[in-house]
Short mmCIF file of C-alpha atoms in Angstrom, two decimals:
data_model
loop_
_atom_site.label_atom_id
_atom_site.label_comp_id
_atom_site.label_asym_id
_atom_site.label_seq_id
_atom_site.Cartn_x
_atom_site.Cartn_y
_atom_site.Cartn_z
CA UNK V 591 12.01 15.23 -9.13
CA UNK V 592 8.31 14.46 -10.08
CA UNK V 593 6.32 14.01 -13.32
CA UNK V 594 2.89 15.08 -13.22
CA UNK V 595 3.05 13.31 -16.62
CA UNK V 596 3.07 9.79 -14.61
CA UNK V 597 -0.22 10.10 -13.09
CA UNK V 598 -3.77 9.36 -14.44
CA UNK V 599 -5.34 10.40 -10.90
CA UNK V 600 -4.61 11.27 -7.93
CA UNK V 601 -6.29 11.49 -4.64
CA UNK V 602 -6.35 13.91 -1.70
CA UNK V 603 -4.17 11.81 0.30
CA UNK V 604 -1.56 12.01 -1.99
CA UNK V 605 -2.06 15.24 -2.63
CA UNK V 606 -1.49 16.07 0.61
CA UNK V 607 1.29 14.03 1.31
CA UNK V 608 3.18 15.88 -2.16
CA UNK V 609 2.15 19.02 -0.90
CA UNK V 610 4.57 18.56 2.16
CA UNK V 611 7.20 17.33 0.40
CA UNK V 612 7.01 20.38 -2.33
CA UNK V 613 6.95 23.45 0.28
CA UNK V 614 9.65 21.55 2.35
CA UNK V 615 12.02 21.59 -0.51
CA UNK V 616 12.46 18.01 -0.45
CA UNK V 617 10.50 17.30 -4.06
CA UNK V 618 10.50 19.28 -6.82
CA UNK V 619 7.47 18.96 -9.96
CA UNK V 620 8.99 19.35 -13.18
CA UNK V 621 6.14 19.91 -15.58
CA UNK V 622 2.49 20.76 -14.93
CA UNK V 623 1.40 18.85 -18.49
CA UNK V 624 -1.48 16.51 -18.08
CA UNK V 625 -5.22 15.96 -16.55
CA UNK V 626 -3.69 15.63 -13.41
CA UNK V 627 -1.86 18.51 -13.43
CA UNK V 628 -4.59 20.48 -14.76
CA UNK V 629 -6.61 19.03 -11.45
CA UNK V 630 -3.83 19.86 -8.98
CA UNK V 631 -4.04 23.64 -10.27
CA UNK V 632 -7.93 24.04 -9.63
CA UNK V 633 -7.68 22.84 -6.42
CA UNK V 634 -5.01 25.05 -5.90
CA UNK V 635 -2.15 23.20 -5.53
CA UNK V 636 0.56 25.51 -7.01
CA UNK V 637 -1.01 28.23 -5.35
CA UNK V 638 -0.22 26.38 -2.06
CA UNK V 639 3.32 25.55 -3.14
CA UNK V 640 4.34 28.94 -3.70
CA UNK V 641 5.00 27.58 -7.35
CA UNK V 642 3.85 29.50 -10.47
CA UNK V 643 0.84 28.45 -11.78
CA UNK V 644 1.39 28.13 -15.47
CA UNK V 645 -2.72 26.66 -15.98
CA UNK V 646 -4.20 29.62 -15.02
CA UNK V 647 -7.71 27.56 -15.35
CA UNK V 648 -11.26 28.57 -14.68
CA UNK V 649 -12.92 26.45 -11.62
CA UNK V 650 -15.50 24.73 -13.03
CA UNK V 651 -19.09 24.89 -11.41
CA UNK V 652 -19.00 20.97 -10.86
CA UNK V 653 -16.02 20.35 -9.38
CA UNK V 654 -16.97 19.07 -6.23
CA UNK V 655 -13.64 19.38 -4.15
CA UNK V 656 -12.30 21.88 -1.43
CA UNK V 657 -8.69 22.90 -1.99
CA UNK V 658 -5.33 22.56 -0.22
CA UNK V 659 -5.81 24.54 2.70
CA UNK V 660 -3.91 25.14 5.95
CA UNK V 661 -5.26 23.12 9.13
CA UNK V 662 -4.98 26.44 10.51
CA UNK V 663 -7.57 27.94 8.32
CA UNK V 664 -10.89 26.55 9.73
CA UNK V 665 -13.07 28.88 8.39
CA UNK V 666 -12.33 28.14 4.39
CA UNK V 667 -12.07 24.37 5.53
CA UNK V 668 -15.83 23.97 6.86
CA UNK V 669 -17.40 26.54 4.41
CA UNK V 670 -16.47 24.83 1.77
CA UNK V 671 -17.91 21.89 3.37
CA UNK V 672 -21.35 22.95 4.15
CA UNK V 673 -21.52 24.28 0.53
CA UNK V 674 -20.08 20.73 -0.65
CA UNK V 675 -22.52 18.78 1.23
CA UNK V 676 -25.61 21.15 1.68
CA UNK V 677 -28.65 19.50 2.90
CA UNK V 678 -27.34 16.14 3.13
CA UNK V 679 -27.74 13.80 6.48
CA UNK V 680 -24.28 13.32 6.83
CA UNK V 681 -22.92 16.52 7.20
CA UNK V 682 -23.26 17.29 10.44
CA UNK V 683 -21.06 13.75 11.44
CA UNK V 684 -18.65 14.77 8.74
CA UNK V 685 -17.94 18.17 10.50
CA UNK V 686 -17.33 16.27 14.32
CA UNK V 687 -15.03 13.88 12.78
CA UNK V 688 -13.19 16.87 10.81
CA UNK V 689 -12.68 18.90 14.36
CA UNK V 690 -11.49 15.32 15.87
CA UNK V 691 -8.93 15.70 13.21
CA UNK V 692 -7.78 19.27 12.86
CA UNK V 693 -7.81 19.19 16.81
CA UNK V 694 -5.14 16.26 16.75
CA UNK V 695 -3.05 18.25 14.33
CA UNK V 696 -3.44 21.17 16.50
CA UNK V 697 -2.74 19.68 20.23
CA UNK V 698 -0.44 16.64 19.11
CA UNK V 699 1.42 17.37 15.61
CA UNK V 700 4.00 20.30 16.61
CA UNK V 701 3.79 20.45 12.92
CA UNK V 702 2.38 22.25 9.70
CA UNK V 703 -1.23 20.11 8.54
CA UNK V 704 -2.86 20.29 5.57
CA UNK V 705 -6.49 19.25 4.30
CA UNK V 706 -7.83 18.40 1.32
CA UNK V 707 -10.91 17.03 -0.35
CA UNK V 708 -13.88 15.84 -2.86
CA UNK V 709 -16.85 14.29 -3.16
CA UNK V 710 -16.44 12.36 -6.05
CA UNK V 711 -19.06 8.76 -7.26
CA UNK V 712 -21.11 9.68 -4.07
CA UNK V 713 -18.20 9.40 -1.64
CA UNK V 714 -16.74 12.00 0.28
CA UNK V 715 -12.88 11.75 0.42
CA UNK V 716 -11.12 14.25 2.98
CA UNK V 717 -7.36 13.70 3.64
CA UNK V 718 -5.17 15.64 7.04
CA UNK V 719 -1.68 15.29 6.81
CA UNK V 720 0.93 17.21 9.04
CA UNK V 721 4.66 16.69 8.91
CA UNK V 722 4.83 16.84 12.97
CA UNK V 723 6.36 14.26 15.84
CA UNK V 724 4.44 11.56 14.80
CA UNK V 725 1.98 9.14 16.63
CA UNK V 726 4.88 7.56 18.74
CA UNK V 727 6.72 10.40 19.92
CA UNK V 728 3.22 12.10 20.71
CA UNK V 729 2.14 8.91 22.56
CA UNK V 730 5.54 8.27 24.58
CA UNK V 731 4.62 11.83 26.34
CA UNK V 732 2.25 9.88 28.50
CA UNK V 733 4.28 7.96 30.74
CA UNK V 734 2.10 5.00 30.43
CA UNK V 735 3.52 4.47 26.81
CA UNK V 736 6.65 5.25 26.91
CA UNK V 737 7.93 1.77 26.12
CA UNK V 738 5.61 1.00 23.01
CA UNK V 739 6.74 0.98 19.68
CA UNK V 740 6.04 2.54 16.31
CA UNK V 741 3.63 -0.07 15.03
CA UNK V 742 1.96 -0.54 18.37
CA UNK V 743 1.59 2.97 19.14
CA UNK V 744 -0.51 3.33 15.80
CA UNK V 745 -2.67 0.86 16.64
CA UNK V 746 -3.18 2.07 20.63
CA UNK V 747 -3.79 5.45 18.76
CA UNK V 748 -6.90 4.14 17.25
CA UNK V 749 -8.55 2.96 20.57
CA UNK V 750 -10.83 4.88 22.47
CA UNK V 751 -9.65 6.84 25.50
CA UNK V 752 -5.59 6.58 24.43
CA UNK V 753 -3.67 10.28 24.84
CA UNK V 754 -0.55 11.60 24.92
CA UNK V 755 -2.38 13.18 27.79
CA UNK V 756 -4.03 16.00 26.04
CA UNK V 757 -7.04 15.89 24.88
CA UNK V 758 -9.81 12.81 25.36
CA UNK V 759 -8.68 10.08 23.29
CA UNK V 760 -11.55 10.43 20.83
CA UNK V 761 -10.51 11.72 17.76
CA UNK V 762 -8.62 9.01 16.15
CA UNK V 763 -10.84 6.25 17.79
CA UNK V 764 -13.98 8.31 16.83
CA UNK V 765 -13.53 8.96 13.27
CA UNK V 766 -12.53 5.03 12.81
CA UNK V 767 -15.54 3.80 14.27
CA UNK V 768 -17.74 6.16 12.07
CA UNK V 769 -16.05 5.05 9.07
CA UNK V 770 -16.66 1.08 10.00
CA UNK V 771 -19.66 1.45 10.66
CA UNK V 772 -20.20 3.13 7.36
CA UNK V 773 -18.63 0.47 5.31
CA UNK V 774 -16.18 3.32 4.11
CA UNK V 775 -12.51 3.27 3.92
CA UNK V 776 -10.07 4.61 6.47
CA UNK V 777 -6.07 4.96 6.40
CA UNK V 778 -3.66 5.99 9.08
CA UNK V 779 -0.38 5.92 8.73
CA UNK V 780 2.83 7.41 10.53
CA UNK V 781 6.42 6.28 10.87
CA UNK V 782 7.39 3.74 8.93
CA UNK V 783 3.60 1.88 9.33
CA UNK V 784 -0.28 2.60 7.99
CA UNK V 785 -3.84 0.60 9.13
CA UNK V 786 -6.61 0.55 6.95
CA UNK V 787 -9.67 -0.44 7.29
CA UNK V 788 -10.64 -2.40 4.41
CA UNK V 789 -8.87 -4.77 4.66
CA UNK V 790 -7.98 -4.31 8.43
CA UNK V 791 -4.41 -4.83 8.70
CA UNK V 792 -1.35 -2.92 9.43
CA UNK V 793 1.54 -2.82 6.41
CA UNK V 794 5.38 -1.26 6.11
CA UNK V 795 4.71 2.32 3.82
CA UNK V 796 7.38 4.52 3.21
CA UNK V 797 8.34 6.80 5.83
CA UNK V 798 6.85 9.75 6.82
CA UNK V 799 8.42 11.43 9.91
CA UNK V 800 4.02 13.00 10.90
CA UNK V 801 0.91 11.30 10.33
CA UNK V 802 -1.51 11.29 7.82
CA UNK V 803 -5.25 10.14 7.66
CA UNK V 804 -7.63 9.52 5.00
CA UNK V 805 -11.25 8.78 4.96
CA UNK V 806 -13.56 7.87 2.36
CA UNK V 807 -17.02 8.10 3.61
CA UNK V 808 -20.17 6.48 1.71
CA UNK V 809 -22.88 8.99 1.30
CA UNK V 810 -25.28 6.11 0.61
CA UNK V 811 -24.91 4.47 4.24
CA UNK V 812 -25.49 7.42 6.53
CA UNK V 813 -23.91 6.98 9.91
CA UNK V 814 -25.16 9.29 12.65
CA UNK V 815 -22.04 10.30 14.90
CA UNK V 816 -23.78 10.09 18.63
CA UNK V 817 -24.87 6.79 17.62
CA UNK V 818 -22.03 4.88 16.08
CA UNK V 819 -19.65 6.60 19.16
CA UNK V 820 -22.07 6.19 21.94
CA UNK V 821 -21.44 9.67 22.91
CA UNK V 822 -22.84 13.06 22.69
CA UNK V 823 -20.76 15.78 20.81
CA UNK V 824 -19.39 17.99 23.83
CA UNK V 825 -19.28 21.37 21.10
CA UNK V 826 -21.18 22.64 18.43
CA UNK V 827 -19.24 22.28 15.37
CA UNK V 828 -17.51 25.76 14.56
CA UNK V 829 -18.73 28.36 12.23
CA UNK V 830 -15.39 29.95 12.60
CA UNK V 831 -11.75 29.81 14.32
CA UNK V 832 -12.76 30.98 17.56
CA UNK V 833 -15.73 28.58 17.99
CA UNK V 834 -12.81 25.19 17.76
CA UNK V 835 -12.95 23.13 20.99
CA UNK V 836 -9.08 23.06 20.81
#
């Protein structure tokens, strides 16, 4: 059982992460009282959930978030986006690293993902969390790490060229050298282990059987993607589901 009533905020990653363990049956909110709450139900949280909705709030013009959606459901995802970050220089290496990541949900998870964001004090925050295999058992499929272990395999996962043997190796590795270069924040975590970035070091987090990622990304610092990669986006970012790479 959770109490909205504990929280004073609450950010996408967690969000995401309490999503899963709502719809799975595993936690169960007992009160919507509270800011946070009231938050939770305009980014359509309950909705998500399948719970009732007892708020029943207007969306307010300057709420500068996109809701719980499905990984699945592309479309919503980078419409809300584009409308989010309209005209700004970023956007475009926002979108590439948000395929990287709906891609590894869809070719690597054999799970359910969710995403979630805001731009909020001139950052843009954007958590993906599935509740799939898992970075190790996703790795061990390529022979060559079969052997590795949990913490290990979350590190390999963030170098360049490392696959399960699907896909190119970029995603991880690409949307962690963006987010360096930016001076932003960046979390991975699966198993029993997270990274982040600032400050870079690996750390024992409660389990969580998938993997989750979370970015914060400093609209003040620009990073242009082909640059900070060394490598030319090989697809035009989607305008809908059947434009995906994946």
């Amino acid at each position: 059982l959770i109490s909205l009533r504990a929280f004073s905020f609450i950010h996408p990653l967690a969000i995401g992460l309490l999503a899963h363990r709502v719809r799975s049956g595993n936690v169960k909110i007992t009160d919507q009282d509270g800011d946070v709450s009231t938050f939770l139900s305009r980014v359509g949280f309950f909705k998500y959930c399948g719970i009732p909705d007892l708020h029943q709030v207007p969306r307010p013009s300057n709420l500068r978030t996109f809701e719980v959606r499905s990984t699945g459901d592309v479309d919503e995802v980078f419409s809300k986006l584009r409308a989010l970050l309209k005209g700004d220089q970023s956007l475009r290496t926002i979108e590439l690293i948000l395929v990287e990541l709906l891609g590894n949900v869809d070719l690597h998870s054999q799970g359910e993902g969710i995403v979630v964001g805001q731009v909020i004090k001139n950052k843009v925050e954007i958590a993906v969390v599935d509740n799939g295999i898992g970075i190790l058992a996703s790795l061990k499929q390529n022979p060559d790490y079969s052997t590795v272990n949990e913490h290990v395999a979350l590190l390999l996962s963030l170098q360049k060229g490392v696959t399960a043997g699907t896909g190119r190796g970029w995603g991880l590795w690409s949307a962690y050298e963006v987010l360096r270069q930016n001076g932003g924040e960046f979390v991975i975590g699966s198993g029993d282990f997270r990274y982040s970035l600032q400050p870079s070091k690996v750390t024992r987090f409660p389990r969580w059987t998938g993997t989750y990622v979370e970015l914060k990304y400093d609209l003040g610092r620009p990073v242009e993607y082909t640059q900070a990669t060394g490598m030319a986006a090989s697809y035009q970012v989607p305008k809908d589901e059947d434009d995906l790479p994946f």
